[in-house]
mmCIF file of C-alpha atoms and ligand atoms in Angstrom:
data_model
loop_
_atom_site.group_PDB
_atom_site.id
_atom_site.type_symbol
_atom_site.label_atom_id
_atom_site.label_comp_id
_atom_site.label_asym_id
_atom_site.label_seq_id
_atom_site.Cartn_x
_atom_site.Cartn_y
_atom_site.Cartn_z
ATOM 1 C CA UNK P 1485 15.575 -5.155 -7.155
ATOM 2 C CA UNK P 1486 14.565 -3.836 -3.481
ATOM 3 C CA UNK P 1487 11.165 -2.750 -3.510
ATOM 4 C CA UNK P 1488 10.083 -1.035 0.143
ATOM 5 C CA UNK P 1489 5.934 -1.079 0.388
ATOM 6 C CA UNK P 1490 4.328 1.417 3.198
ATOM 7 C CA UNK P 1491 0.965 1.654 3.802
ATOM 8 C CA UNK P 1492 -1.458 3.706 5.865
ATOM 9 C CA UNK P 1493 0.110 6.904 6.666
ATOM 10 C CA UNK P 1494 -2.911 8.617 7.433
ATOM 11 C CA UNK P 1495 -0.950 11.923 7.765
ATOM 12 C CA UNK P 1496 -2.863 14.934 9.571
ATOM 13 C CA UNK P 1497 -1.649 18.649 9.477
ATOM 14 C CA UNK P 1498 1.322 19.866 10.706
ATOM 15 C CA UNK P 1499 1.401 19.314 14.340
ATOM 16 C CA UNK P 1500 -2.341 17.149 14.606
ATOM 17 C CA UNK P 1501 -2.721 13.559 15.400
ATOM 18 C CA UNK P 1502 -5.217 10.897 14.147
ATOM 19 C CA UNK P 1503 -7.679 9.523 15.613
ATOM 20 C CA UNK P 1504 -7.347 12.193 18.620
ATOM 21 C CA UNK P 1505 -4.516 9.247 19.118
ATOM 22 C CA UNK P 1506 -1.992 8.739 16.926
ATOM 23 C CA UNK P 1507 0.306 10.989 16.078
ATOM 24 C CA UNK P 1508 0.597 9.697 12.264
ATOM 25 C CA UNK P 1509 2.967 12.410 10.843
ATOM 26 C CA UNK P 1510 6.056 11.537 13.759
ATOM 27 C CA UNK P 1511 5.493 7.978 13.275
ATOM 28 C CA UNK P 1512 5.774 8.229 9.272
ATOM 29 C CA UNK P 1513 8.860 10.545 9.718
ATOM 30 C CA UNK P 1514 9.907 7.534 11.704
ATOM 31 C CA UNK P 1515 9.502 4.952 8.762
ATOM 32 C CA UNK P 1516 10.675 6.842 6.750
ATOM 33 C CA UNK P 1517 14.095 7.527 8.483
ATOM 34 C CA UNK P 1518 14.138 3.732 8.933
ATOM 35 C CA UNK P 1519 13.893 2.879 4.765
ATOM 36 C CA UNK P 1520 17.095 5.211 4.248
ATOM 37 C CA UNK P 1521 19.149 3.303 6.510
ATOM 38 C CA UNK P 1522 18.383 0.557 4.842
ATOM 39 C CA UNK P 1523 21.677 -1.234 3.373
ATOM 40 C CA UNK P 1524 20.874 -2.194 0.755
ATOM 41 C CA UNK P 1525 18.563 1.197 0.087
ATOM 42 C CA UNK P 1526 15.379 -0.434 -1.384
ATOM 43 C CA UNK P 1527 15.413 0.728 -5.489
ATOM 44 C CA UNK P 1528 12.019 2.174 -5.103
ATOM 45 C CA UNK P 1529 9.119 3.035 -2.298
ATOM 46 C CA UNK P 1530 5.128 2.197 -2.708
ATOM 47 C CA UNK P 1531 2.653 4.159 -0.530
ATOM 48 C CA UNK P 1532 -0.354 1.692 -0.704
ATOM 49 C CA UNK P 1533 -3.254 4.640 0.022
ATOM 50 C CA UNK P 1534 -4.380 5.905 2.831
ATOM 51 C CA UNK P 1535 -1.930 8.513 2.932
ATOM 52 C CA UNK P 1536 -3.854 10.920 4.530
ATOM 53 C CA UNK P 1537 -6.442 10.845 7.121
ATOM 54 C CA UNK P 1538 -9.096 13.142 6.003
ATOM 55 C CA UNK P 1539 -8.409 14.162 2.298
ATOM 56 C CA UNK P 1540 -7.521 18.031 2.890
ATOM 57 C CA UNK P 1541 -4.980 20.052 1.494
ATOM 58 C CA UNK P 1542 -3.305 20.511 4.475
ATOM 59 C CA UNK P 1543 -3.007 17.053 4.976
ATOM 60 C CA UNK P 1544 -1.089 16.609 1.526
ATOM 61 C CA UNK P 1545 1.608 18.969 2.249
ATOM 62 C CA UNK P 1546 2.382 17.403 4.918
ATOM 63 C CA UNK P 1547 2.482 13.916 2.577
ATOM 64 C CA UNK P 1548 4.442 15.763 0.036
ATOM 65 C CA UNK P 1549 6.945 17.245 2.585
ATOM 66 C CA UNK P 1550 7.320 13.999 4.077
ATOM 67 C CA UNK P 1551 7.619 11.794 0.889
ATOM 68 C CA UNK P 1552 9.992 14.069 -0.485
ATOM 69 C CA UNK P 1553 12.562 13.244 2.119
ATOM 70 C CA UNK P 1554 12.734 10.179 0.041
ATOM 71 C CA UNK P 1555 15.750 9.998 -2.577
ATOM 72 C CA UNK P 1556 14.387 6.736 -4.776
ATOM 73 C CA UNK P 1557 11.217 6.938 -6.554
ATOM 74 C CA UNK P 1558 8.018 6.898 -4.689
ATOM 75 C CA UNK P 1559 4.835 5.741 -6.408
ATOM 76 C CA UNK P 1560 1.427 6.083 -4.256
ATOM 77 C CA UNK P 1561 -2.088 4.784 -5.005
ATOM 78 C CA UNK P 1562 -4.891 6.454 -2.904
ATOM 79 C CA UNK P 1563 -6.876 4.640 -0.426
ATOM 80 C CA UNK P 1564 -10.184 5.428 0.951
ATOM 81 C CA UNK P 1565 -8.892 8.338 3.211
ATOM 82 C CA UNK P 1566 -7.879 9.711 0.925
ATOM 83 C CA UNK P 1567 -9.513 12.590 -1.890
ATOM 84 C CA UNK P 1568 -8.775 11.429 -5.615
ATOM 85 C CA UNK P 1569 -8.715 15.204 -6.650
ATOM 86 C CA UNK P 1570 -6.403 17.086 -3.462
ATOM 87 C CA UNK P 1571 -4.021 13.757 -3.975
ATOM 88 C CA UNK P 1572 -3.775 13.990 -7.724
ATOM 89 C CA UNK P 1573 -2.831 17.672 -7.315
ATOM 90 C CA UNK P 1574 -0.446 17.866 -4.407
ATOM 91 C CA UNK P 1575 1.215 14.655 -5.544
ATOM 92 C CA UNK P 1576 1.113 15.586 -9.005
ATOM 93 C CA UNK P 1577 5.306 15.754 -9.348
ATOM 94 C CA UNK P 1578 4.876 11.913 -8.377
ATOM 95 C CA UNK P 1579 5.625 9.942 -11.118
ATOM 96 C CA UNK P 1580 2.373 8.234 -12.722
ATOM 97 C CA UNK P 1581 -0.210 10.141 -10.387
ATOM 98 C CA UNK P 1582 -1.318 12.173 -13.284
ATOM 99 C CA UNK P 1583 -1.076 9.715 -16.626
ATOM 100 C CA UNK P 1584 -4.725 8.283 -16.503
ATOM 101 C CA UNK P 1585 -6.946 11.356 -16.652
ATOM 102 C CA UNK P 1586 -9.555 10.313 -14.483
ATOM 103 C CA UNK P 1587 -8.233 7.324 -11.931
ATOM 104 C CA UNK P 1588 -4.716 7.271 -10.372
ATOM 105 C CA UNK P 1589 -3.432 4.114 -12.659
ATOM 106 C CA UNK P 1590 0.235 4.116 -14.253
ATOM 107 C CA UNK P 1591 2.357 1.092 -15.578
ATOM 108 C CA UNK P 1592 6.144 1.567 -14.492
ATOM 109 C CA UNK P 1593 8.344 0.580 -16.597
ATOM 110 C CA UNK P 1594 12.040 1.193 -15.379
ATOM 111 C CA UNK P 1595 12.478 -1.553 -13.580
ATOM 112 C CA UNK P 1596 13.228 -5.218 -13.700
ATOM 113 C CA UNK P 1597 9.730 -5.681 -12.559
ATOM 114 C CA UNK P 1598 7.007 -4.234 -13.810
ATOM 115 C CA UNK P 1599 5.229 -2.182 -11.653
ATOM 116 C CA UNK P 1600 1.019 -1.151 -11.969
ATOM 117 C CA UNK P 1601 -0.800 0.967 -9.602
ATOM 118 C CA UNK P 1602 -4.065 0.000 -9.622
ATOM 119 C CA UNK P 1603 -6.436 3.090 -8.029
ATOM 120 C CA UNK P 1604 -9.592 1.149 -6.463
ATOM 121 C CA UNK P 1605 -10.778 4.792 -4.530
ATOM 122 C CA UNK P 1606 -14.965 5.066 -4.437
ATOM 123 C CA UNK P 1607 -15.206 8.780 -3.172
ATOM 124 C CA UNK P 1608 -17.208 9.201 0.289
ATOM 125 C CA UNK P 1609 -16.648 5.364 0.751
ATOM 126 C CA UNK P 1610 -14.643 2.917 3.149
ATOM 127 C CA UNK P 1611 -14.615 -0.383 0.984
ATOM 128 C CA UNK P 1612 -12.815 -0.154 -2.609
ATOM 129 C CA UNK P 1613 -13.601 -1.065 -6.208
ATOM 130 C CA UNK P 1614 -12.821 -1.474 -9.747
ATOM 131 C CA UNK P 1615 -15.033 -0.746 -12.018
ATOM 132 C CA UNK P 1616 -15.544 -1.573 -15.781
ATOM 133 C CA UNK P 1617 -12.940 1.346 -17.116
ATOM 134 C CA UNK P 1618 -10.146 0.523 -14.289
ATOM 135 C CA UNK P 1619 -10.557 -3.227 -15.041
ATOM 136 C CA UNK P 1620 -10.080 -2.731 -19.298
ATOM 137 C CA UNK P 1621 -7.253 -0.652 -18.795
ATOM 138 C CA UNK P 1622 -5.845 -3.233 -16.231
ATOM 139 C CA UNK P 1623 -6.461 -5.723 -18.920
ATOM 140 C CA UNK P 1624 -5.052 -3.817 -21.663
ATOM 141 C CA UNK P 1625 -2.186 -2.487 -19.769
ATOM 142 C CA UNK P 1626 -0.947 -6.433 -19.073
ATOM 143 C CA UNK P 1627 -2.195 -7.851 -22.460
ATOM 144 C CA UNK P 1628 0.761 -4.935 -23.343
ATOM 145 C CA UNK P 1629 3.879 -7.125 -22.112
ATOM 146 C CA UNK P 1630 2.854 -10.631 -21.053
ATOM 147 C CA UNK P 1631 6.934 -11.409 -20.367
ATOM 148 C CA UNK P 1632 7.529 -8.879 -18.078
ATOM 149 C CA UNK P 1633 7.474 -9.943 -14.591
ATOM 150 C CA UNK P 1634 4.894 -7.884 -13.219
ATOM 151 C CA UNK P 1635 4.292 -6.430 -9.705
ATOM 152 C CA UNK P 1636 0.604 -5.447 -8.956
ATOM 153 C CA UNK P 1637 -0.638 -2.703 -5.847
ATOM 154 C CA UNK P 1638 -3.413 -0.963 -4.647
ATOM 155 C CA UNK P 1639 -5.238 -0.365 -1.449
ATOM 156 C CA UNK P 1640 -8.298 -2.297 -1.107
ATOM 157 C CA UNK P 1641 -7.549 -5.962 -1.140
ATOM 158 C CA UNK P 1642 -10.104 -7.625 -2.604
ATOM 159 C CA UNK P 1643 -10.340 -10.908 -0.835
ATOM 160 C CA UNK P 1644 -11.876 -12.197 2.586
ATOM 161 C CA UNK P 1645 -9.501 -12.126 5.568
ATOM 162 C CA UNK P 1646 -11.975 -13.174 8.578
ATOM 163 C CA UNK P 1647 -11.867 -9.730 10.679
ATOM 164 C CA UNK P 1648 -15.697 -8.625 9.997
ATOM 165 C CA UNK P 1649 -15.420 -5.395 10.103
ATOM 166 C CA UNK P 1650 -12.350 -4.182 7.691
ATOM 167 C CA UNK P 1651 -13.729 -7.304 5.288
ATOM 168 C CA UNK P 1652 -17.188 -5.641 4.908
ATOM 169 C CA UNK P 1653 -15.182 -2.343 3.168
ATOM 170 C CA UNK P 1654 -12.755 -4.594 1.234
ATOM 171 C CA UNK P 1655 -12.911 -4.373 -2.265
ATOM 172 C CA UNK P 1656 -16.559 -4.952 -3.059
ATOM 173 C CA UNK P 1657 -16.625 -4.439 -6.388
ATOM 174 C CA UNK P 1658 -14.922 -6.171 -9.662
ATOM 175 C CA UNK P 1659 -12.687 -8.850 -6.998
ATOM 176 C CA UNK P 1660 -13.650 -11.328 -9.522
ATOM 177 C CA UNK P 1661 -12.781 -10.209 -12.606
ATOM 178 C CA UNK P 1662 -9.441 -8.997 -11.305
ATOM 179 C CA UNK P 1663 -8.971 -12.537 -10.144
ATOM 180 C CA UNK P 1664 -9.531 -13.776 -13.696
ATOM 181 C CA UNK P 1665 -6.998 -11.097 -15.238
ATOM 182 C CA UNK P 1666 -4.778 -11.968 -12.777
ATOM 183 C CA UNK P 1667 -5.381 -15.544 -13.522
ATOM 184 C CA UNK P 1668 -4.625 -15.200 -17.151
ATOM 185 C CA UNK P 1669 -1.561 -13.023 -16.705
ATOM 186 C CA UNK P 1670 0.642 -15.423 -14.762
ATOM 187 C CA UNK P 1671 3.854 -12.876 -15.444
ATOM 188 C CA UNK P 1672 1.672 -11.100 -12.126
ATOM 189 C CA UNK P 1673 3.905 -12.575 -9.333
ATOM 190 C CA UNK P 1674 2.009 -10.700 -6.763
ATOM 191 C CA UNK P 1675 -0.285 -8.004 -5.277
ATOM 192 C CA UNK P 1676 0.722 -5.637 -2.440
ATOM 193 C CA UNK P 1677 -2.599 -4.132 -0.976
ATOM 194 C CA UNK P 1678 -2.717 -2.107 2.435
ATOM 195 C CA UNK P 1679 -6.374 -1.127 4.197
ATOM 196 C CA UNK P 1680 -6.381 -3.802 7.117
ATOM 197 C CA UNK P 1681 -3.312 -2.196 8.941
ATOM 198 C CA UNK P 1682 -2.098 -6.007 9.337
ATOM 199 C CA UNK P 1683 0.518 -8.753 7.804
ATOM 200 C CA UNK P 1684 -2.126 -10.834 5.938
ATOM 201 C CA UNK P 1685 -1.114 -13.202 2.886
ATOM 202 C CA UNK P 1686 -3.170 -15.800 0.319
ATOM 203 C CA UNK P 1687 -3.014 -16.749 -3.169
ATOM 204 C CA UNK P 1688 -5.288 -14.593 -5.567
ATOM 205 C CA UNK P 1689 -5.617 -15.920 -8.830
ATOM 206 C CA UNK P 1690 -2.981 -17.923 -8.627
ATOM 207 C CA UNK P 1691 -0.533 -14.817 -7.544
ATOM 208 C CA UNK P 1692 0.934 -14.133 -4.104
ATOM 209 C CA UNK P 1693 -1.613 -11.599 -2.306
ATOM 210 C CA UNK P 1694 -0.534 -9.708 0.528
ATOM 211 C CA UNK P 1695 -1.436 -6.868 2.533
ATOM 212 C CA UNK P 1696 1.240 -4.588 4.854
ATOM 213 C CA UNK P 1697 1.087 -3.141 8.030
ATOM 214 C CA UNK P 1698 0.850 0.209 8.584
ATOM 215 C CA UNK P 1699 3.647 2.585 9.659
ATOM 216 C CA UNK P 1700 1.442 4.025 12.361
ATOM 217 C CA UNK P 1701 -1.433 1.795 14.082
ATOM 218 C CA UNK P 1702 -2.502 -1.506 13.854
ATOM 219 C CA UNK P 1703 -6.312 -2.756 13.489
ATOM 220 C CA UNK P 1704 -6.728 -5.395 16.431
ATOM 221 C CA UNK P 1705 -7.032 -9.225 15.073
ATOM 222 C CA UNK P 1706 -9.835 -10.301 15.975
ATOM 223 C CA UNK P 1707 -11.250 -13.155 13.957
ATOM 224 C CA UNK P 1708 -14.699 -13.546 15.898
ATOM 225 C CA UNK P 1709 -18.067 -14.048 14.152
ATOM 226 C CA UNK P 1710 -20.638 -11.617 13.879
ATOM 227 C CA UNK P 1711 -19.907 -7.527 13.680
ATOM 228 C CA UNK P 1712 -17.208 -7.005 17.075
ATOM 229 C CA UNK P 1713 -16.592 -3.518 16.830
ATOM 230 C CA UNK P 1714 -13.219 -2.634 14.975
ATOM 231 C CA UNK P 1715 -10.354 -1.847 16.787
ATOM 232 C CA UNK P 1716 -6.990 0.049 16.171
ATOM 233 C CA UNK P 1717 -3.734 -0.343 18.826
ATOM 234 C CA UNK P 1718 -0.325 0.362 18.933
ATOM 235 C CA UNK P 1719 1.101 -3.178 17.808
ATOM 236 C CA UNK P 1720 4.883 -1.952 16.590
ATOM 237 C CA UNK P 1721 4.449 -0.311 12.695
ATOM 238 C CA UNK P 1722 6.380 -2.193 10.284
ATOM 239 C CA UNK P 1723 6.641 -1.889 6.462
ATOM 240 C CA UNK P 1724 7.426 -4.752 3.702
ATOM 241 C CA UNK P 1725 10.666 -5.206 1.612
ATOM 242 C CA UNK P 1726 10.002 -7.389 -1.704
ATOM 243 C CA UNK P 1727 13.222 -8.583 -3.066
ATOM 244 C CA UNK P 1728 12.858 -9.569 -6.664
ATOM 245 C CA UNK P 1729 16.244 -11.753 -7.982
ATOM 246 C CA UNK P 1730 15.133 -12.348 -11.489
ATOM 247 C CA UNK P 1731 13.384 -15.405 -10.684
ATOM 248 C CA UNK P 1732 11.194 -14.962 -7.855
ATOM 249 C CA UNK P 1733 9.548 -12.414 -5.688
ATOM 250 C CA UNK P 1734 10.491 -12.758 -1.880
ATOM 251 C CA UNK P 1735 8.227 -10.458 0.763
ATOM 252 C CA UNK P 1736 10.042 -9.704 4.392
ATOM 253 C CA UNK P 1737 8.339 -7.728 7.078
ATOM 254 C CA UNK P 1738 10.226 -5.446 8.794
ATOM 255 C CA UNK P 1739 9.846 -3.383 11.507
ATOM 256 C CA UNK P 1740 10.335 0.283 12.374
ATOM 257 C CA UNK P 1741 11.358 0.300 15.493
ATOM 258 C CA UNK P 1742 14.499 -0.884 16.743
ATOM 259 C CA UNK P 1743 14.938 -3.643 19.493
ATOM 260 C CA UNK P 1744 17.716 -5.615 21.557
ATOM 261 C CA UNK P 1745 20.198 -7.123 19.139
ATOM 262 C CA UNK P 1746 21.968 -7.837 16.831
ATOM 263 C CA UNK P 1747 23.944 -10.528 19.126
ATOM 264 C CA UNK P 1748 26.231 -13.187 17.337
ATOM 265 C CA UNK P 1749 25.846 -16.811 17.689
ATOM 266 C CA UNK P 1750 27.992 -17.560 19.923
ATOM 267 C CA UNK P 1751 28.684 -21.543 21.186
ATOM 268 C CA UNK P 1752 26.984 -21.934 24.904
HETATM 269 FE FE1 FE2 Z 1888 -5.838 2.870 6.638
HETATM 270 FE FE1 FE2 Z 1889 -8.051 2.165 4.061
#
């Protein structure tokens, strides 16, 4: 099973760019064109939140134009650009946006792997959490199949990654008790997360934890102490492909872009 994780779209209206900057919706288009010439074509795509910039209707059919260009299933978890209430609607023929009532949190269960969107959205906020209801149904929902191989993702990651300012709007809430349900579900093989617009990896609870890139900027690494202001550049976007053979869970990064190559190794 190919899964293809992209994160940060942080779409604008038809013809606006981000940021006064970036022009999001051209460089999504972009990613996007890049997953379907994939060979093999990844089974199914994740949108780890922030798919919009600024949570307006407008900005959501542009998502839903551009995510419908997608022939596999897509399954997308909001992040904090996003508005619960304008994604929920406009993404509404997604599958799994709509089964919780009140928090954008569905169990997948077509797949080899077990998929679970976790929705860790606070509404006017930057940082994440999960609170009491999100964590029982997380609980609940794995309690449900402990021998399922099970794939975890959400936005906010909730662990330190040394760039001040993106780690102050992490997931500030409930990090610890998702560590211990993670902890006692060891069928969880990993966590995707997006929010720091970087390739950053640990272990969280004794589970892989990574976070992707975005499709359209970076956030600059800088690791220095104290509160440097955050950054954002043009570092090349690049998505993650998670191959899953049965056994073990394998996460690539990949770029959108093309570059020189492919040359064969030839003898000098
Ligand atoms: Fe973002
Ligand atoms: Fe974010």
């Amino acid at each position: 099973m190919l899964i293809a994780q992209i994160s940060d779209l942080h779409l604008r209206p038809r013809g606006m760019p981000a940021i006064r900057l970036v022009e999001t919706n051209m460089l999504v288009a972009r990613a996007i064109t890049a997953l379907m010439a994939l060979d093999p074509r990844p089974d199914v795509v994740l949108v780890t939140g922030d798919v919009v910039n600024n949570g307006t209707p407008d900005e959501y059919e542009t998502a839903q134009e551009l995510l419908s260009r997608l022939p596999m299933p897509v399954y997308a978890v909001p992040g904090n650009h996003d508005h619960r209430e304008n994604f929920r609607k406009a993404l509404q023929r997604f599958p799994g946006v709509t089964s919780h009532p009140r928090f954008v949190q569905y169990a997948i269960e077509d797949f080899p792997l077990r998929l679970v969107a976790l929705d860790t959205h606070i509404p006017r906020s930057s940082a994440g959490e999960m609170c009491e209801e999100r964590l029982a149904w997380l609980d609940k929902t794995l309690a449900a199949e402990p021998g399922k191989p099970t794939f975890i993702f959400a936005h906010h990651p909730p662990f330190l990654c040394g760039i001040g300012h993106m780690d102050k709007i992490r997931l500030i809430e409930g990090g610890e008790r998702l560590e211990s349900i993670v902890r006692a579900n060891p069928q969880v093989k990993a966590l995707a997360f997006g929010h720091h617009h970087r390739p950053i990896e640990t272990v969280f609870g004794g589970a892989l934890a990574s976070i992707a890139p975005g499709v359209a900027h970076q956030v600059e690494l800088d690791l220095r102490e104290g509160e440097p202001e955050g950054l954002l550049n043009m570092e090349p976007a690049a998505y993650r492909l998670w191959r899953w053979d049965g056994e073990r869970l394998v996460s690539h990064m990949a770029y959108v872009e093309r570059f020189p190559g492919p040359f064969p190794f030839v003898e000098d």
